[in-house]
Amino acid sequence: MPPLMAIEFLCRVADVLSDYLGGLNEDVIKDNFVIVYELLDEMIDNGFPLTTEPNILREMIAQPNIVSKVLSVVTGNSSNVSETLPGATASCVPWRTSDPKYANNEVYVDLVEEMDATINRDGVLVKCEIYGEVQVNSHLSGLPDLTLSFANPSILDDVRFHPCVRFRPWESHQILSFVPPDGQFKLMSYRVKKLKSTPIYVKPQLTSDAGTCRVNVMVGIRIDPGKTIDSITIQFKLPPCILSADLTSNHGTVNILTNKTCSWSIGRIPKDKAPSMSGTFVLETGLERLHVFPTFQVSFRIMGVALSGLQIDKLDLKNLPNRPYKGFRALTRAGEFEVRS
């Protein structure tokens, strides 16, 4: 068996369970053991992946709610499996429910990107790349045929597609041609490598002697993305050798959590000043200098812009009875963005 098939199937199982149960951990699986068992029974048959589309599985197995749990206790019937098989299971497009009808036809396309970056103690950008997803929310009647094209598809690396995407049009012309599932789904994921800069900079300075350590962290905008950068937060774990910390900032709030994690919530960067945080650490007795330096985790969000530069050119729709409404959005947020000191 191809190893990637097993990995892809396990990822799909995790996505479906998270979608059904609102999260994925040991307690959630214990509380919803029956539904997990029923889902696995439909998703895999005799060792072969069968139905992995969430919207088809919802027609077979009802999502858990308070009413169904009370009924199962009262009646003793804990099954959530539907009596009838969805029509899509026998069609040539098994990811789409059979002949949905909508008064208003609409489709929304979201570009959601996460920036992963590593900046070393000298302030040099070691790694900077973007992991992105094209998410589609489709409410279209009948059996529509969609074509999505990008203005600059050549920047994309490591593309992965939903099973609905026809591979040949992408291979020959970098065009996404597909019959969409009904509702929300991830059309494709991609990576854009070797980016040259980040939208914000974080400059930590630590100097220690005589049992204390002075810290100063400055944050500012390096490249203006054209949209507001908000939800900026800097987090770092205090090294174990630090007994106490006294930190203040000229903008935002600084909190030291119980697990010795320091969180500096900045929000938006004001135009008139660069936010900075400063303070002192007291080292444990007998230690003159700090030998273990913290790593700063940065998070931010930029609505309305894809930092990779990827742009949607056009979206064409066929086989629709009336003119649909199309909407496009973009969002970039920080992924594993760390600054070493």
GROMACS .gro file of C-alpha atoms in nm:
model
  341
    1MET     CA    1   0.000   0.000   0.000
    2PRO     CA    2   0.132   0.352  -0.074
    3PRO     CA    3   0.239   0.500   0.264
    4LEU     CA    4   0.103   0.845   0.168
    5MET     CA    5  -0.243   0.691   0.124
    6ALA     CA    6  -0.245   0.585   0.492
    7ILE     CA    7  -0.122   0.926   0.605
    8GLU     CA    8  -0.378   1.109   0.390
    9PHE     CA    9  -0.659   0.884   0.520
   10LEU     CA   10  -0.558   0.939   0.884
   11CYS     CA   11  -0.549   1.317   0.826
   12ARG     CA   12  -0.897   1.294   0.669
   13VAL     CA   13  -1.026   1.094   0.971
   14ALA     CA   14  -0.886   1.359   1.206
   15ASP     CA   15  -1.049   1.639   1.002
   16VAL     CA   16  -1.388   1.463   0.998
   17LEU     CA   17  -1.382   1.389   1.372
   18SER     CA   18  -1.281   1.751   1.451
   19ASP     CA   19  -1.564   1.872   1.228
   20TYR     CA   20  -1.821   1.641   1.389
   21LEU     CA   21  -1.714   1.669   1.753
   22GLY     CA   22  -1.586   2.028   1.764
   23GLY     CA   23  -1.234   1.919   1.861
   24LEU     CA   24  -1.015   1.611   1.889
   25ASN     CA   25  -0.877   1.476   2.215
   26GLU     CA   26  -0.907   1.167   2.433
   27ASP     CA   27  -1.204   1.295   2.637
   28VAL     CA   28  -1.405   1.395   2.327
   29ILE     CA   29  -1.353   1.050   2.173
   30LYS     CA   30  -1.459   0.878   2.497
   31ASP     CA   31  -1.774   1.092   2.525
   32ASN     CA   32  -1.874   1.026   2.160
   33PHE     CA   33  -1.740   0.671   2.122
   34VAL     CA   34  -2.049   0.544   1.938
   35ILE     CA   35  -2.039   0.821   1.674
   36VAL     CA   36  -1.663   0.774   1.624
   37TYR     CA   37  -1.722   0.401   1.567
   38GLU     CA   38  -2.009   0.469   1.322
   39LEU     CA   39  -1.798   0.722   1.128
   40LEU     CA   40  -1.501   0.483   1.099
   41ASP     CA   41  -1.742   0.212   0.984
   42GLU     CA   42  -1.855   0.434   0.691
   43MET     CA   43  -1.511   0.583   0.615
   44ILE     CA   44  -1.325   0.253   0.573
   45ASP     CA   45  -1.449  -0.081   0.441
   46ASN     CA   46  -1.243  -0.398   0.466
   47GLY     CA   47  -0.924  -0.190   0.485
   48PHE     CA   48  -1.009   0.038   0.192
   49PRO     CA   49  -1.105   0.410   0.226
   50LEU     CA   50  -1.469   0.450   0.126
   51THR     CA   51  -1.660   0.771   0.211
   52THR     CA   52  -1.441   1.054   0.343
   53GLU     CA   53  -1.645   1.362   0.248
   54PRO     CA   54  -1.793   1.537   0.557
   55ASN     CA   55  -2.110   1.658   0.378
   56ILE     CA   56  -2.195   1.303   0.256
   57LEU     CA   57  -2.120   1.157   0.601
   58ARG     CA   58  -2.359   1.409   0.758
   59GLU     CA   59  -2.641   1.263   0.547
   60MET     CA   60  -2.557   0.915   0.679
   61ILE     CA   61  -2.473   0.992   1.043
   62ALA     CA   62  -2.635   1.272   1.242
   63GLN     CA   63  -2.405   1.507   1.433
   64PRO     CA   64  -2.421   1.471   1.812
   65ASN     CA   65  -2.641   1.712   2.009
   66ILE     CA   66  -2.813   1.728   2.348
   67VAL     CA   67  -3.149   1.600   2.214
   68SER     CA   68  -2.995   1.289   2.050
   69LYS     CA   69  -2.800   1.209   2.369
   70VAL     CA   70  -3.115   1.237   2.586
   71LEU     CA   71  -3.314   1.022   2.340
   72SER     CA   72  -3.045   0.753   2.336
   73VAL     CA   73  -3.056   0.736   2.719
   74VAL     CA   74  -3.439   0.722   2.730
   75THR     CA   75  -3.496   0.481   2.439
   76GLY     CA   76  -3.177   0.276   2.468
   77ASN     CA   77  -3.116   0.326   2.094
   78SER     CA   78  -2.774   0.490   2.054
   79SER     CA   79  -2.749   0.464   1.673
   80ASN     CA   80  -2.720   0.786   1.470
   81VAL     CA   81  -2.705   0.609   1.133
   82SER     CA   82  -2.968   0.708   0.875
   83GLU     CA   83  -3.199   0.439   0.733
   84THR     CA   84  -3.147   0.556   0.372
   85LEU     CA   85  -2.824   0.576   0.173
   86PRO     CA   86  -2.737   0.921   0.027
   87GLY     CA   87  -2.789   0.944  -0.350
   88ALA     CA   88  -2.433   1.073  -0.400
   89THR     CA   89  -2.279   0.739  -0.301
   90ALA     CA   90  -2.390   0.589  -0.632
   91SER     CA   91  -2.312   0.895  -0.852
   92CYS     CA   92  -1.999   0.979  -1.050
   93VAL     CA   93  -1.929   1.270  -0.808
   94PRO     CA   94  -1.944   1.096  -0.468
   95TRP     CA   95  -1.831   1.412  -0.283
   96ARG     CA   96  -2.148   1.608  -0.376
   97THR     CA   97  -2.498   1.564  -0.237
   98SER     CA   98  -2.753   1.469  -0.505
   99ASP     CA   99  -2.923   1.766  -0.673
  100PRO     CA  100  -2.923   2.037  -0.401
  101LYS     CA  101  -3.150   2.337  -0.465
  102TYR     CA  102  -3.097   2.695  -0.347
  103ALA     CA  103  -3.304   3.009  -0.396
  104ASN     CA  104  -2.982   3.217  -0.402
  105ASN     CA  105  -2.677   3.062  -0.568
  106GLU     CA  106  -2.352   3.185  -0.411
  107VAL     CA  107  -1.990   3.079  -0.385
  108TYR     CA  108  -1.717   3.230  -0.163
  109VAL     CA  109  -1.344   3.174  -0.207
  110ASP     CA  110  -1.101   3.243   0.081
  111LEU     CA  111  -0.722   3.253   0.058
  112VAL     CA  112  -0.597   3.168   0.409
  113GLU     CA  113  -0.219   3.184   0.459
  114GLU     CA  114   0.013   3.115   0.752
  115MET     CA  115   0.363   3.259   0.759
  116ASP     CA  116   0.637   3.042   0.913
  117ALA     CA  117   0.959   3.229   0.985
  118THR     CA  118   1.277   3.181   1.185
  119ILE     CA  119   1.498   3.480   1.271
  120ASN     CA  120   1.834   3.409   1.440
  121ARG     CA  121   1.994   3.605   1.726
  122ASP     CA  122   2.175   3.833   1.478
  123GLY     CA  123   1.843   3.941   1.325
  124VAL     CA  124   1.902   3.745   1.003
  125LEU     CA  125   1.602   3.580   0.838
  126VAL     CA  126   1.696   3.209   0.826
  127LYS     CA  127   1.367   3.071   0.693
  128CYS     CA  128   1.049   3.233   0.568
  129GLU     CA  129   0.774   3.049   0.384
  130ILE     CA  130   0.397   3.048   0.361
  131TYR     CA  131   0.154   2.759   0.391
  132GLY     CA  132  -0.175   2.850   0.227
  133GLU     CA  133  -0.518   2.705   0.166
  134VAL     CA  134  -0.788   2.789  -0.088
  135GLN     CA  135  -1.113   2.740   0.105
  136VAL     CA  136  -1.444   2.740  -0.081
  137ASN     CA  137  -1.795   2.777   0.059
  138SER     CA  138  -2.035   2.673  -0.215
  139HIS     CA  139  -2.416   2.689  -0.212
  140LEU     CA  140  -2.502   2.613  -0.574
  141SER     CA  141  -2.800   2.428  -0.722
  142GLY     CA  142  -2.775   2.122  -0.946
  143LEU     CA  143  -2.437   2.007  -1.076
  144PRO     CA  144  -2.225   2.320  -1.138
  145ASP     CA  145  -1.887   2.314  -1.311
  146LEU     CA  146  -1.636   2.570  -1.180
  147THR     CA  147  -1.307   2.697  -1.321
  148LEU     CA  148  -1.070   2.895  -1.098
  149SER     CA  149  -0.753   3.056  -1.233
  150PHE     CA  150  -0.471   3.251  -1.064
  151ALA     CA  151  -0.287   3.557  -1.195
  152ASN     CA  152   0.054   3.414  -1.090
  153PRO     CA  153   0.036   3.034  -1.033
  154SER     CA  154   0.412   2.994  -1.099
  155ILE     CA  155   0.495   3.101  -0.739
  156LEU     CA  156   0.322   2.791  -0.593
  157ASP     CA  157   0.514   2.490  -0.456
  158ASP     CA  158   0.390   2.158  -0.311
  159VAL     CA  159   0.027   2.186  -0.420
  160ARG     CA  160  -0.232   1.939  -0.286
  161PHE     CA  161  -0.585   1.911  -0.423
  162HIS     CA  162  -0.927   1.802  -0.309
  163PRO     CA  163  -1.039   1.486  -0.499
  164CYS     CA  164  -1.290   1.696  -0.698
  165VAL     CA  165  -1.010   1.879  -0.889
  166ARG     CA  166  -0.940   1.753  -1.242
  167PHE     CA  167  -0.564   1.713  -1.263
  168ARG     CA  168  -0.506   1.753  -1.639
  169PRO     CA  169  -0.621   2.119  -1.670
  170TRP     CA  170  -0.388   2.206  -1.380
  171GLU     CA  171  -0.099   2.013  -1.531
  172SER     CA  172  -0.131   2.179  -1.871
  173HIS     CA  173  -0.256   2.533  -1.791
  174GLN     CA  174  -0.247   2.574  -1.407
  175ILE     CA  175  -0.629   2.603  -1.400
  176LEU     CA  176  -0.846   2.450  -1.129
  177SER     CA  177  -1.145   2.278  -1.292
  178PHE     CA  178  -1.388   2.103  -1.055
  179VAL     CA  179  -1.743   2.013  -0.952
  180PRO     CA  180  -1.754   2.142  -0.592
  181PRO     CA  181  -1.887   1.958  -0.286
  182ASP     CA  182  -2.189   2.126  -0.128
  183GLY     CA  183  -2.095   2.360   0.160
  184GLN     CA  184  -1.749   2.444   0.294
  185PHE     CA  185  -1.438   2.251   0.190
  186LYS     CA  186  -1.063   2.291   0.130
  187LEU     CA  187  -1.009   2.305  -0.246
  188MET     CA  188  -0.628   2.303  -0.238
  189SER     CA  189  -0.330   2.371  -0.017
  190TYR     CA  190   0.005   2.508  -0.128
  191ARG     CA  191   0.340   2.636  -0.010
  192VAL     CA  192   0.536   2.942  -0.121
  193LYS     CA  193   0.904   2.915  -0.028
  194LYS     CA  194   1.201   3.146   0.015
  195LEU     CA  195   1.025   3.473   0.092
  196LYS     CA  196   1.267   3.758   0.152
  197SER     CA  197   1.106   3.950   0.441
  198THR     CA  198   0.839   3.955   0.710
  199PRO     CA  199   0.574   4.227   0.766
  200ILE     CA  200   0.685   4.304   1.123
  201TYR     CA  201   1.018   4.295   1.307
  202VAL     CA  202   1.089   4.192   1.666
  203LYS     CA  203   1.426   4.297   1.816
  204PRO     CA  204   1.506   4.145   2.157
  205GLN     CA  205   1.813   4.257   2.354
  206LEU     CA  206   1.926   4.075   2.668
  207THR     CA  207   2.226   4.173   2.882
  208SER     CA  208   2.307   3.998   3.210
  209ASP     CA  209   2.560   4.040   3.490
  210ALA     CA  210   2.573   4.027   3.872
  211GLY     CA  211   2.274   3.795   3.901
  212THR     CA  212   2.030   4.008   3.701
  213CYS     CA  213   1.931   4.026   3.335
  214ARG     CA  214   1.797   4.335   3.159
  215VAL     CA  215   1.561   4.273   2.869
  216ASN     CA  216   1.432   4.509   2.601
  217VAL     CA  217   1.208   4.404   2.309
  218MET     CA  218   1.108   4.639   2.027
  219VAL     CA  219   0.836   4.568   1.768
  220GLY     CA  220   0.757   4.759   1.449
  221ILE     CA  221   0.639   4.735   1.090
  222ARG     CA  222   0.911   4.631   0.844
  223ILE     CA  223   0.703   4.628   0.524
  224ASP     CA  224   0.358   4.786   0.505
  225PRO     CA  225   0.128   4.521   0.355
  226GLY     CA  226  -0.134   4.783   0.265
  227LYS     CA  227  -0.377   4.653   0.530
  228THR     CA  228  -0.385   4.683   0.909
  229ILE     CA  229  -0.174   4.434   1.105
  230ASP     CA  230  -0.367   4.346   1.420
  231SER     CA  231  -0.386   4.082   1.698
  232ILE     CA  232  -0.007   4.113   1.747
  233THR     CA  233   0.111   3.905   2.045
  234ILE     CA  234   0.464   3.820   2.159
  235GLN     CA  235   0.510   3.515   2.383
  236PHE     CA  236   0.818   3.359   2.537
  237LYS     CA  237   0.892   3.110   2.812
  238LEU     CA  238   1.108   3.230   3.099
  239PRO     CA  239   1.421   3.011   3.140
  240PRO     CA  240   1.406   2.783   3.451
  241CYS     CA  241   1.698   2.968   3.616
  242ILE     CA  242   1.491   3.290   3.652
  243LEU     CA  243   1.339   3.342   3.998
  244SER     CA  244   1.130   3.651   3.922
  245ALA     CA  245   1.058   3.895   3.639
  246ASP     CA  246   0.947   4.257   3.636
  247LEU     CA  247   0.831   4.367   3.288
  248THR     CA  248   0.652   4.678   3.160
  249SER     CA  249   0.556   4.807   2.814
  250ASN     CA  250   0.474   5.146   2.661
  251HIS     CA  251   0.187   4.991   2.460
  252GLY     CA  252  -0.036   4.689   2.523
  253THR     CA  253  -0.043   4.463   2.829
  254VAL     CA  254   0.219   4.224   2.970
  255ASN     CA  255   0.112   3.914   3.166
  256ILE     CA  256   0.325   3.640   3.321
  257LEU     CA  257   0.125   3.317   3.328
  258THR     CA  258   0.150   3.038   3.586
  259ASN     CA  259   0.362   2.815   3.358
  260LYS     CA  260   0.631   3.089   3.344
  261THR     CA  261   0.516   3.204   3.002
  262CYS     CA  262   0.525   3.577   2.938
  263SER     CA  263   0.258   3.713   2.702
  264TRP     CA  264   0.271   4.066   2.561
  265SER     CA  265  -0.054   4.159   2.383
  266ILE     CA  266   0.005   4.456   2.152
  267GLY     CA  267  -0.299   4.451   1.921
  268ARG     CA  268  -0.227   4.713   1.655
  269ILE     CA  269   0.097   4.910   1.623
  270PRO     CA  270   0.027   5.283   1.679
  271LYS     CA  271   0.152   5.533   1.420
  272ASP     CA  272   0.320   5.770   1.665
  273LYS     CA  273   0.546   5.524   1.856
  274ALA     CA  274   0.713   5.183   1.827
  275PRO     CA  275   0.592   4.945   2.101
  276SER     CA  276   0.864   4.831   2.339
  277MET     CA  277   0.877   4.609   2.646
  278SER     CA  278   1.153   4.636   2.905
  279GLY     CA  279   1.232   4.501   3.249
  280THR     CA  280   1.465   4.286   3.457
  281PHE     CA  281   1.497   3.917   3.545
  282VAL     CA  282   1.641   3.804   3.879
  283LEU     CA  283   1.853   3.493   3.835
  284GLU     CA  284   1.876   3.212   4.090
  285THR     CA  285   2.141   3.234   4.362
  286GLY     CA  286   2.496   3.161   4.249
  287LEU     CA  287   2.428   3.237   3.883
  288GLU     CA  288   2.602   3.549   3.749
  289ARG     CA  289   2.486   3.542   3.387
  290LEU     CA  290   2.197   3.404   3.186
  291HIS     CA  291   2.306   3.095   2.988
  292VAL     CA  292   1.968   2.983   2.845
  293PHE     CA  293   1.807   3.245   2.624
  294PRO     CA  294   1.433   3.252   2.546
  295THR     CA  295   1.279   3.214   2.199
  296PHE     CA  296   1.008   3.468   2.114
  297GLN     CA  297   0.692   3.336   1.946
  298VAL     CA  298   0.517   3.601   1.735
  299SER     CA  299   0.154   3.598   1.624
  300PHE     CA  300  -0.035   3.849   1.408
  301ARG     CA  301  -0.323   3.872   1.161
  302ILE     CA  302  -0.371   4.073   0.840
  303MET     CA  303  -0.721   4.077   0.690
  304GLY     CA  304  -0.762   4.137   0.318
  305VAL     CA  305  -0.416   4.048   0.190
  306ALA     CA  306  -0.228   3.729   0.094
  307LEU     CA  307   0.139   3.795   0.180
  308SER     CA  308   0.263   3.531  -0.067
  309GLY     CA  309   0.142   3.759  -0.349
  310LEU     CA  310  -0.096   3.495  -0.486
  311GLN     CA  311  -0.390   3.655  -0.667
  312ILE     CA  312  -0.714   3.502  -0.797
  313ASP     CA  313  -0.765   3.599  -1.160
  314LYS     CA  314  -1.123   3.481  -1.223
  315LEU     CA  315  -1.384   3.225  -1.131
  316ASP     CA  316  -1.614   3.093  -1.407
  317LEU     CA  317  -1.931   2.895  -1.334
  318LYS     CA  318  -2.126   2.673  -1.577
  319ASN     CA  319  -2.448   2.467  -1.559
  320LEU     CA  320  -2.632   2.714  -1.335
  321PRO     CA  321  -2.995   2.825  -1.388
  322ASN     CA  322  -2.935   3.186  -1.279
  323ARG     CA  323  -2.645   3.425  -1.221
  324PRO     CA  324  -2.463   3.338  -0.895
  325TYR     CA  325  -2.303   3.570  -0.640
  326LYS     CA  326  -1.923   3.536  -0.611
  327GLY     CA  327  -1.714   3.661  -0.320
  328PHE     CA  328  -1.336   3.662  -0.256
  329ARG     CA  329  -1.141   3.723   0.066
  330ALA     CA  330  -0.783   3.688   0.187
  331LEU     CA  331  -0.629   3.645   0.533
  332THR     CA  332  -0.268   3.607   0.648
  333ARG     CA  333  -0.169   3.508   1.001
  334ALA     CA  334   0.149   3.399   1.173
  335GLY     CA  335   0.220   3.027   1.190
  336GLU     CA  336   0.546   2.912   1.351
  337PHE     CA  337   0.703   3.258   1.363
  338GLU     CA  338   0.994   3.265   1.608
  339VAL     CA  339   1.271   3.510   1.692
  340ARG     CA  340   1.574   3.372   1.874
  341SER     CA  341   1.770   3.574   2.127
   0.00000   0.00000   0.00000
